[in-house]
Amino acid sequence: MSSVLLGAFWMLLTTLSFVAMSVSIRALAGEIGAVEILFFRCLIGVVIFLPWIMKNGVGVLRTSKFGHHAIRAGMMGTGMVFWFVAIAALPLGDAIALHFTLPLFLIVFAALFLREKVDWAVWLATFVGFGGVLLVLRPGFQEFNIAMIYVLISGALYGGNHCITKVMASTESPNATAFYMNLLILPGAALALPFYWVMPDWHHWGWLLVIGFAGSSAHVCLLRAFRYADANVLAPIDFLRLVFAAIA
């Protein structure tokens, strides 16, 4: 199997994981707040990797790019809060459609910061994509919802995260990268948690577990995808999220 196909396979699993997490967050909307969801998402993500660390030793966490991990965690923690709030405030289809700015931002960032070669067809598709975002927003034709801006901010932060992930993909373990992201976000979420705490009921825990597992698998699969293909090649596959979300 070619490297591009392998990258596409892992990117496909990334989109499936992302949709599973988004649907679960939508199911908790109005009952569990964004900060609390973020806390449990990262806590479960840390616990998931503990058996792997215990089996292989703490040496598997050795890294020369801790600063990259910290920046990535900061971007993802902020981006997830904006995304979780937006999912609760908007129809899921609209939120995901607007979040398709993620691959568009990714293509732009990959060209500017990673110096990846982007041909004219990809640039044309990117401009058409941003035009599609304006159609979803329909400025002047519908009541403005600040949550739409939250989605765009989240998309930009996720796109920046994907670029950093691409830089790290050649040297960092996918499992260690996902573990560090969860671990570094967790303290900030824990500090804010008392201000937003709601005791989860039994029917909430299933959704929270899906969010924790799917959120971690999305980042592991994303790093594996970037090991095999360039960011601008993988970005269009992310548009399958809308299909999977519609099915879900």
Coordinates of C-alpha atoms in Angstrom, one line a residue:
M1 CA 0.0 0.0 0.0
S2 CA 1.4 3.4 -0.9
S3 CA 2.2 6.0 1.7
V4 CA -0.6 8.3 0.5
L5 CA -3.2 5.5 0.9
L6 CA -1.9 4.7 4.3
G7 CA -2.2 8.4 5.3
A8 CA -5.7 8.5 3.9
F9 CA -6.7 5.5 5.9
W10 CA -5.5 7.0 9.2
M11 CA -7.1 10.3 8.3
L12 CA -10.4 8.5 7.6
L13 CA -10.2 7.0 11.1
T14 CA -9.5 10.5 12.5
T15 CA -12.6 11.9 10.9
L16 CA -14.7 9.0 12.3
S17 CA -13.4 9.5 15.8
F18 CA -14.0 13.3 15.5
V19 CA -17.6 12.7 14.5
A20 CA -18.2 10.2 17.3
M21 CA -16.9 12.8 19.8
S22 CA -19.0 15.6 18.3
V23 CA -22.2 13.6 18.4
S24 CA -21.5 12.6 22.0
I25 CA -20.9 16.3 23.0
R26 CA -24.2 17.3 21.3
A27 CA -26.0 14.6 23.3
L28 CA -24.7 16.2 26.5
A29 CA -25.6 19.8 25.4
G30 CA -27.5 21.7 28.0
E31 CA -26.7 19.2 30.7
I32 CA -22.9 19.1 31.0
G33 CA -20.8 22.3 30.4
A34 CA -17.9 22.6 28.0
V35 CA -15.2 22.9 30.7
E36 CA -16.5 19.8 32.5
I37 CA -16.6 17.8 29.2
L38 CA -13.0 19.0 28.5
F39 CA -11.9 17.8 32.0
F40 CA -13.4 14.3 31.6
R41 CA -12.2 14.1 28.0
C42 CA -8.6 14.7 29.1
L43 CA -8.8 12.7 32.3
I44 CA -10.1 9.6 30.4
G45 CA -7.4 10.2 27.8
V46 CA -4.7 10.1 30.4
V47 CA -6.1 6.9 32.0
I48 CA -6.3 5.2 28.6
F49 CA -2.5 5.4 28.1
L50 CA -1.5 4.4 31.6
P51 CA -1.4 0.7 30.9
W52 CA 0.8 1.3 27.8
I53 CA 3.2 3.4 29.9
M54 CA 3.3 0.8 32.7
K55 CA 4.0 -1.9 30.2
N56 CA 6.8 -0.1 28.3
G57 CA 8.2 2.1 31.0
V58 CA 8.3 5.9 31.3
G59 CA 11.0 6.0 28.6
V60 CA 8.3 5.9 26.0
L61 CA 7.5 9.5 27.0
R62 CA 11.0 10.8 26.3
T63 CA 10.8 13.8 24.0
S64 CA 13.0 16.5 22.6
K65 CA 10.0 18.6 21.7
F66 CA 8.2 19.3 25.0
G67 CA 7.7 23.0 23.9
H68 CA 5.8 21.7 20.8
H69 CA 3.7 19.6 23.1
A70 CA 2.9 22.5 25.3
I71 CA 2.0 24.8 22.4
R72 CA -0.1 22.1 20.9
A73 CA -1.9 21.5 24.2
G74 CA -2.6 25.2 24.6
M75 CA -4.1 25.5 21.2
M76 CA -6.1 22.3 21.5
G77 CA -7.5 23.1 25.0
T78 CA -8.7 26.5 23.8
G79 CA -10.0 25.2 20.5
M80 CA -11.9 22.4 22.2
V81 CA -13.7 24.8 24.6
F82 CA -14.8 27.0 21.7
W83 CA -15.9 23.9 19.8
F84 CA -17.8 22.3 22.7
V85 CA -19.7 25.5 23.4
A86 CA -20.5 25.9 19.7
I87 CA -21.9 22.4 19.4
A88 CA -24.2 23.0 22.2
A89 CA -25.5 26.3 20.7
L90 CA -25.8 25.4 17.0
P91 CA -27.4 22.7 15.0
L92 CA -24.7 20.0 14.6
G93 CA -24.8 20.1 10.8
D94 CA -24.2 23.9 10.8
A95 CA -21.4 23.5 13.4
I96 CA -19.6 20.8 11.4
A97 CA -20.1 22.6 8.1
L98 CA -18.4 25.8 9.6
H99 CA -15.7 23.7 11.2
F100 CA -14.7 22.7 7.7
T101 CA -12.6 25.8 7.9
L102 CA -10.1 23.4 9.7
P103 CA -8.8 21.8 6.5
L104 CA -8.9 25.2 4.8
F105 CA -6.8 26.8 7.6
L106 CA -4.6 23.7 7.5
I107 CA -3.8 24.2 3.8
V108 CA -2.9 27.9 4.3
F109 CA -0.8 27.2 7.4
A110 CA 1.0 24.2 5.7
A111 CA 2.0 26.5 2.8
L112 CA 3.0 29.4 5.1
F113 CA 4.7 27.6 7.9
L114 CA 5.6 24.1 6.7
R115 CA 6.6 25.3 3.3
E116 CA 4.7 22.5 1.7
K117 CA 4.1 22.9 -2.1
V118 CA 0.4 23.7 -2.8
D119 CA -0.6 23.7 -6.4
W120 CA -3.1 26.0 -8.0
A121 CA -5.9 23.5 -7.9
V122 CA -5.7 23.2 -4.1
W123 CA -5.6 27.0 -3.7
L124 CA -8.7 27.2 -5.9
A125 CA -10.5 24.6 -3.8
T126 CA -9.4 26.5 -0.7
F127 CA -10.9 29.8 -1.9
V128 CA -14.1 28.0 -3.0
G129 CA -14.2 26.4 0.5
F130 CA -14.1 29.8 2.2
G131 CA -16.9 30.9 -0.1
G132 CA -18.9 28.0 1.1
V133 CA -18.3 29.1 4.7
L134 CA -19.8 32.5 3.8
L135 CA -22.8 30.7 2.4
V136 CA -23.3 28.9 5.7
L137 CA -22.9 32.1 7.7
R138 CA -25.3 34.0 5.3
P139 CA -24.3 37.4 6.8
G140 CA -27.3 39.8 6.8
F141 CA -29.8 37.0 6.0
Q142 CA -30.1 35.4 9.4
E143 CA -29.8 36.2 13.1
F144 CA -26.2 36.4 14.1
N145 CA -25.0 33.8 16.6
I146 CA -21.7 34.3 18.4
A147 CA -21.3 30.5 18.4
M148 CA -20.5 30.7 14.7
I149 CA -17.4 32.8 15.5
Y150 CA -16.5 30.3 18.1
V151 CA -16.5 27.6 15.4
L152 CA -14.2 29.6 13.2
I153 CA -11.8 30.3 16.1
S154 CA -11.8 26.6 16.9
G155 CA -11.2 25.7 13.2
A156 CA -8.1 28.0 13.1
L157 CA -6.7 26.6 16.3
Y158 CA -7.3 23.0 15.2
G159 CA -5.6 23.9 11.9
G160 CA -2.6 25.3 13.7
N161 CA -2.5 22.2 15.9
H162 CA -2.5 19.9 12.8
C163 CA 0.5 21.9 11.4
I164 CA 2.4 21.4 14.7
T165 CA 1.4 17.7 14.7
K166 CA 2.9 17.4 11.2
V167 CA 6.2 18.8 12.4
M168 CA 6.2 16.3 15.3
A169 CA 5.1 13.3 13.4
S170 CA 8.5 12.1 12.3
T171 CA 10.0 11.9 15.8
E172 CA 7.2 11.7 18.3
S173 CA 5.2 8.6 19.2
P174 CA 1.5 9.0 18.4
N175 CA 0.6 7.6 21.8
A176 CA 3.0 9.8 23.7
T177 CA 1.8 12.9 21.7
A178 CA -1.9 12.2 22.6
F179 CA -0.9 11.5 26.3
Y180 CA 1.0 14.7 26.6
M181 CA -1.9 16.7 25.1
N182 CA -4.3 15.3 27.6
L183 CA -1.9 15.6 30.5
L184 CA -1.0 19.3 29.8
I185 CA -4.6 20.4 29.3
L186 CA -5.9 18.6 32.4
P187 CA -4.5 21.0 35.1
G188 CA -6.1 24.1 33.5
A189 CA -9.4 22.3 33.1
A190 CA -9.3 21.1 36.7
L191 CA -8.7 24.7 38.0
A192 CA -11.8 25.9 36.1
L193 CA -13.9 22.9 36.9
P194 CA -15.3 24.1 40.3
F195 CA -17.0 27.0 38.6
Y196 CA -18.8 24.8 36.1
W197 CA -19.3 21.5 38.0
V198 CA -22.5 19.5 37.5
M199 CA -22.8 16.0 39.0
P200 CA -23.1 13.7 36.0
D201 CA -26.0 11.2 36.0
W202 CA -25.6 7.6 35.0
H203 CA -26.7 8.2 31.5
H204 CA -24.0 10.9 31.0
W205 CA -21.1 8.5 31.7
G206 CA -21.5 6.5 28.4
W207 CA -21.3 9.7 26.4
L208 CA -18.3 11.0 28.4
L209 CA -16.5 7.7 27.9
V210 CA -17.1 7.9 24.1
I211 CA -15.7 11.5 24.1
G212 CA -12.6 10.4 26.0
F213 CA -11.8 7.4 23.8
A214 CA -12.8 9.0 20.5
G215 CA -10.9 12.2 21.4
S216 CA -7.7 10.4 22.1
S217 CA -8.0 8.0 19.1
A218 CA -8.5 11.0 16.8
H219 CA -5.2 12.5 17.7
V220 CA -3.3 9.2 17.6
C221 CA -4.7 8.5 14.1
L222 CA -4.0 12.0 13.0
L223 CA -0.3 11.7 13.9
R224 CA -0.1 8.4 12.1
A225 CA -1.7 10.0 9.0
F226 CA 0.9 12.8 8.9
R227 CA 3.7 10.2 9.0
Y228 CA 2.6 9.0 5.6
A229 CA 1.3 12.1 3.7
D230 CA 1.5 15.9 3.5
A231 CA -1.0 18.0 5.4
N232 CA -2.5 19.5 2.2
V233 CA -3.1 16.0 0.7
L234 CA -4.9 14.8 3.8
A235 CA -7.0 17.9 4.4
P236 CA -9.7 17.2 1.8
I237 CA -10.5 13.8 3.5
D238 CA -11.6 15.7 6.5
F239 CA -14.7 16.9 4.6
L240 CA -16.1 13.4 5.0
R241 CA -17.0 14.5 8.5
L242 CA -20.2 16.0 7.1
V243 CA -21.2 12.6 5.6
F244 CA -20.5 10.7 8.8
A245 CA -22.3 13.3 10.9
A246 CA -25.4 13.1 8.7
I247 CA -25.4 9.3 9.1
A248 CA -24.9 9.5 12.8

